[in-house]
PDB file of C-alpha atoms in Angstrom:
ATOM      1  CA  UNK A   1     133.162 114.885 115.562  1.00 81.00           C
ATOM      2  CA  UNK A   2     130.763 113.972 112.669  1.00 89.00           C
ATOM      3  CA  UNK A   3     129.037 111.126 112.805  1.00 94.00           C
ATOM      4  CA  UNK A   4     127.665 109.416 109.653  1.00 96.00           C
ATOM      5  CA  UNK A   5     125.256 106.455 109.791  1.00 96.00           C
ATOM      6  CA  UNK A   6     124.116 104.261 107.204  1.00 97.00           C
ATOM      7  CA  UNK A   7     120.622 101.870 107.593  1.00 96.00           C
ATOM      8  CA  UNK A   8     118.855  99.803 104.973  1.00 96.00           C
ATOM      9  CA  UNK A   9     120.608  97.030 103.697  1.00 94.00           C
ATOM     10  CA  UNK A  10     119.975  94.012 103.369  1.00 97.00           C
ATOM     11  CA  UNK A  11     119.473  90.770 101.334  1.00 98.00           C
ATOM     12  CA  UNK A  12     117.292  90.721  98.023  1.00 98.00           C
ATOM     13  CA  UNK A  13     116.737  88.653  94.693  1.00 98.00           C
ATOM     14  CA  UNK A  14     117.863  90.169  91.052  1.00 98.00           C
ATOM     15  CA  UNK A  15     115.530  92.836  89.994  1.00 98.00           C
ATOM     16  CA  UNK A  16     114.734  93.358  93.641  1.00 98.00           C
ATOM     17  CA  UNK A  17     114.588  97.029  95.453  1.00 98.00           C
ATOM     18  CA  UNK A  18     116.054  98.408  98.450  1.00 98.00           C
ATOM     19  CA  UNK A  19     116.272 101.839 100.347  1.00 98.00           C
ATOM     20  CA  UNK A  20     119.447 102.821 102.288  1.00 98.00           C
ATOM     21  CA  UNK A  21     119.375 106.082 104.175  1.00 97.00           C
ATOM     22  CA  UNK A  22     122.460 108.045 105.437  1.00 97.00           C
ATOM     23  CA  UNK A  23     122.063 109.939 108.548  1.00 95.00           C
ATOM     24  CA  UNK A  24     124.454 112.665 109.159  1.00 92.00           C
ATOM     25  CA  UNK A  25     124.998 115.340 112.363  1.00 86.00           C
ATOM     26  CA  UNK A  26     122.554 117.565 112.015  1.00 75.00           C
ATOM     27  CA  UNK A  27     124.560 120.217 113.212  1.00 84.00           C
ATOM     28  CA  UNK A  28     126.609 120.213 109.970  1.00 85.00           C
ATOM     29  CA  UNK A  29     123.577 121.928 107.918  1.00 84.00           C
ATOM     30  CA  UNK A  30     123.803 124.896 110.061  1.00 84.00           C
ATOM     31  CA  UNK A  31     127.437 125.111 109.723  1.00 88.00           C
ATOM     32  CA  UNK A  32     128.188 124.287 106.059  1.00 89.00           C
ATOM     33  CA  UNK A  33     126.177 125.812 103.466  1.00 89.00           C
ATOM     34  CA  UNK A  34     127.979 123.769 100.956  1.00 92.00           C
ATOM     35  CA  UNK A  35     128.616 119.980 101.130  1.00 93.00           C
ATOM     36  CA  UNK A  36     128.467 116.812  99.273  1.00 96.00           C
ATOM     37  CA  UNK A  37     126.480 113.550 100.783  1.00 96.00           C
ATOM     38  CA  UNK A  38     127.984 110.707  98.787  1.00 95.00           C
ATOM     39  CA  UNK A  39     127.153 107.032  98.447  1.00 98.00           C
ATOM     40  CA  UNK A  40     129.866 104.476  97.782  1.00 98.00           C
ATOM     41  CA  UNK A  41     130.334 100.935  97.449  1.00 98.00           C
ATOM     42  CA  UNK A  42     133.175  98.427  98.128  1.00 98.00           C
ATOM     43  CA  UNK A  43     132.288  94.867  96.797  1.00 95.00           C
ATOM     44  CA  UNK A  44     134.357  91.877  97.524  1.00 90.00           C
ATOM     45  CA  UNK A  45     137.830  92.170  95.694  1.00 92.00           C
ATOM     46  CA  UNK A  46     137.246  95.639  93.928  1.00 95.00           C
ATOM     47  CA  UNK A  47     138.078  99.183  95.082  1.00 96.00           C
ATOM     48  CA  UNK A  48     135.917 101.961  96.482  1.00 96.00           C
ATOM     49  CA  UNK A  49     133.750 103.173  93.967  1.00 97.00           C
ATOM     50  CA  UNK A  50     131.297 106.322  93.233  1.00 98.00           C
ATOM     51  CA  UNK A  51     127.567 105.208  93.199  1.00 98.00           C
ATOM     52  CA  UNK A  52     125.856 108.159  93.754  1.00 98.00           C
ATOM     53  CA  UNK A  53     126.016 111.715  95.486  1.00 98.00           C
ATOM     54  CA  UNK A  54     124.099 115.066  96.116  1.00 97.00           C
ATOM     55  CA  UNK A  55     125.283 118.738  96.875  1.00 92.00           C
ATOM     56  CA  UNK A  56     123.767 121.316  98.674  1.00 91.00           C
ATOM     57  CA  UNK A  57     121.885 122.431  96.088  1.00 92.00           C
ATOM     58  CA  UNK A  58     119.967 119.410  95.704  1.00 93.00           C
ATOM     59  CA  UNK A  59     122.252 118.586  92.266  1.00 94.00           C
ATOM     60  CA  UNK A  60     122.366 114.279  92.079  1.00 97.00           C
ATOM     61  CA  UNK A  61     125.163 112.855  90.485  1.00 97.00           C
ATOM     62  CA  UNK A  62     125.707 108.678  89.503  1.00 98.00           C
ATOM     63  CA  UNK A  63     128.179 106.269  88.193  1.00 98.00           C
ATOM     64  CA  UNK A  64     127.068 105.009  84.570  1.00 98.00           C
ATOM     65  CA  UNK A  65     126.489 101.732  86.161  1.00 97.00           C
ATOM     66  CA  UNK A  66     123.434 102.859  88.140  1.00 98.00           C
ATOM     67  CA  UNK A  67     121.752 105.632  85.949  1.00 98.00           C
ATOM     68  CA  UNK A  68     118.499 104.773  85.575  1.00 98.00           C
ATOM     69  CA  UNK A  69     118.038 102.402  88.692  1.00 98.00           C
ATOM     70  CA  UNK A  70     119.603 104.257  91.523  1.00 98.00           C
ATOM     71  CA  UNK A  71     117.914 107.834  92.611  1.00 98.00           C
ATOM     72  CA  UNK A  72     119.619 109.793  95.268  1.00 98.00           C
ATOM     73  CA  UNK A  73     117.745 112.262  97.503  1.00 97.00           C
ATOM     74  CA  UNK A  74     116.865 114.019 100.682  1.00 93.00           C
ATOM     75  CA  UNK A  75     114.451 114.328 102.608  1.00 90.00           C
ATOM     76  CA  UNK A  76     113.060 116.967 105.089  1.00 86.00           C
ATOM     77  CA  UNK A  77     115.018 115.567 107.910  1.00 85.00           C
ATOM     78  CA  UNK A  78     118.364 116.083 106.156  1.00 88.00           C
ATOM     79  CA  UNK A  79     119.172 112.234 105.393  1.00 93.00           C
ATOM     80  CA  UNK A  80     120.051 111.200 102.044  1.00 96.00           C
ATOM     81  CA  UNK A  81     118.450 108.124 100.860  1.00 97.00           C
ATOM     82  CA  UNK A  82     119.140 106.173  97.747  1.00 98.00           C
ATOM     83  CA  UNK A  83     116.766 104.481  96.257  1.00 98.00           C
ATOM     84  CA  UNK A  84     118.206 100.745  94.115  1.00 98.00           C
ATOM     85  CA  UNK A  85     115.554  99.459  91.836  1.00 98.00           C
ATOM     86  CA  UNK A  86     116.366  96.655  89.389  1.00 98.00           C
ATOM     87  CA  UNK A  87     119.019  95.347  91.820  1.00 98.00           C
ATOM     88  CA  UNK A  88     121.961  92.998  89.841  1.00 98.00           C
ATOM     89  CA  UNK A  89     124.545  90.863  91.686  1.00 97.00           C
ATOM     90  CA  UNK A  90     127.435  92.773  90.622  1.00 96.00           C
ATOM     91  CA  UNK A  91     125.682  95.792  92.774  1.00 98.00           C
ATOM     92  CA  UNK A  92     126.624  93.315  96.008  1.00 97.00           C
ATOM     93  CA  UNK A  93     128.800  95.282  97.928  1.00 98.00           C
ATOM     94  CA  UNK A  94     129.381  97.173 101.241  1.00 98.00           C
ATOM     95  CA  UNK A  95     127.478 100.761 100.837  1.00 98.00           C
ATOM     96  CA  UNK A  96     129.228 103.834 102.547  1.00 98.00           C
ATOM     97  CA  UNK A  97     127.906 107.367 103.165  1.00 97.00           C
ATOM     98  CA  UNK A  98     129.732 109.922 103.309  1.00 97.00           C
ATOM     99  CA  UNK A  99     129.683 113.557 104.678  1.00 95.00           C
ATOM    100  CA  UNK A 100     132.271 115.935 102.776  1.00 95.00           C
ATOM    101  CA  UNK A 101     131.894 118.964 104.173  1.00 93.00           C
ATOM    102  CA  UNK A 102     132.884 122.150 102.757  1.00 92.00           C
ATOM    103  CA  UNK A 103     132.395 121.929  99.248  1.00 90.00           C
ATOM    104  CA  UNK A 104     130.066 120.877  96.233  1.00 93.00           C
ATOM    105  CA  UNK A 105     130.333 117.940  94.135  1.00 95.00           C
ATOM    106  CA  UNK A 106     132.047 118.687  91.187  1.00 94.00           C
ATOM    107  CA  UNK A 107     134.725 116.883  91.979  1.00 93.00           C
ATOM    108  CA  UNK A 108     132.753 113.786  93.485  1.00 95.00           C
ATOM    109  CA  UNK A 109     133.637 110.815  93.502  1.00 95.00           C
ATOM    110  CA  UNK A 110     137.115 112.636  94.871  1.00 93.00           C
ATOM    111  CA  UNK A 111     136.395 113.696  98.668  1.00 92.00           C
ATOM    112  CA  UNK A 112     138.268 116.360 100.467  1.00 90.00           C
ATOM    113  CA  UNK A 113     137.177 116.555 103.680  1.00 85.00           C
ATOM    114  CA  UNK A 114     134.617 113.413 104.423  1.00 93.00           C
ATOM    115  CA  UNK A 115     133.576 111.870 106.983  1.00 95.00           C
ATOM    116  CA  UNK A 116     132.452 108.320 106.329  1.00 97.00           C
ATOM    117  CA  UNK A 117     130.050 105.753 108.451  1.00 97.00           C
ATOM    118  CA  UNK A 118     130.752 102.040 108.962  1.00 97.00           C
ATOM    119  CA  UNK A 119     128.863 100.905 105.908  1.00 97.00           C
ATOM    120  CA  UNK A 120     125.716  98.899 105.037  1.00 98.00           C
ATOM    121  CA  UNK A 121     125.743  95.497 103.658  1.00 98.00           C
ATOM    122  CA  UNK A 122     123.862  95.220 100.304  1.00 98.00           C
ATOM    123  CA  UNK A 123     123.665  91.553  99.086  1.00 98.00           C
ATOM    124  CA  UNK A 124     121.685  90.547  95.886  1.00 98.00           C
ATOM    125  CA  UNK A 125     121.976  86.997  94.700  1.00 98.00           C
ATOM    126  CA  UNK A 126     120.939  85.851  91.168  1.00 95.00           C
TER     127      UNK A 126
END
C-alpha cells in the first residue's frame, strides 16, 4: 500500500507564506519511472480542485489561480513541496497530495491511479 503524507500547514495572515511538503513511499521511485505528484485543495463548500502538480520529468503544472505565487518542486529526498507566497483567504482550504502512479501529467488535474494522504489544513485570514 502507498502511503502519502502531507506536513506544513498551518495558520497565516494575507500576503503571508507557507511550505507544505508531500511525502510519498519511497519505494514507488524505483518502481514507476513515470508518475504525477499532485497538490489539491478542498475549501469549505467548493469541490476538489487542481493547485499544482509535477511529473517525473520534473515538468510543474498550476491552476491560473496560483501562477505566480505557488512553485511546486522536489527535492533530493523525493518529496514534493509547494511553496504559497502572497497567501489570500480564498486559498483557505484543506491541501491534499497525491501519488498517481503510472503516468505523466498531461492529463492532471484528472488522476488515474492516485493515492491520496489525509490532507493539511491551510488557513489564511484577512
Amino acid at each position: 500500500q502507498v502511503q502519502v503524507v502531507e506536513s506544513g500547514g498551518g495558520s497565516v495572515q494575507a500576503g503571508g507564506s507557507l511550505r507544505l511538503s508531500c511525502e510519498a513511499s519511497g519505494y514507488i521511485y524505483s518502481i514507476y519511472s513515470m508518475y504525477c505528484m499532485g497538490w489539491f485543495r478542498q475549501g469549505p463548500g467548493k469541490e476538489r480542485e487542481g493547485v499544482a502538480a509535477i511529473d517525473s520529468d520534473g515538468t510543474p503544472r498550476y491552476a491560473d489561480s496560483v501562477k505566480g505565487r505557488f512553485t511546486i518542486s522536489q527535492d533530493n529526498a523525493k518529496n514534493i513541496i509547494l511553496q504559497m507566497n502572497s497567501l489570500k483567504p480564498e486559498d483557505t482550504a484543506m491541501y491534499y497530495c497525491a501519488a498517481d502512479l503510472g503516468w505523466n501529467c498531461n492529463a492532471w488535474p484528472a488522476v488515474r491511479n492516485a493515492f491520496w494522504g489525509q490532507g493539511t489544513q491551510v488557513t489564511v485570514s484577512s
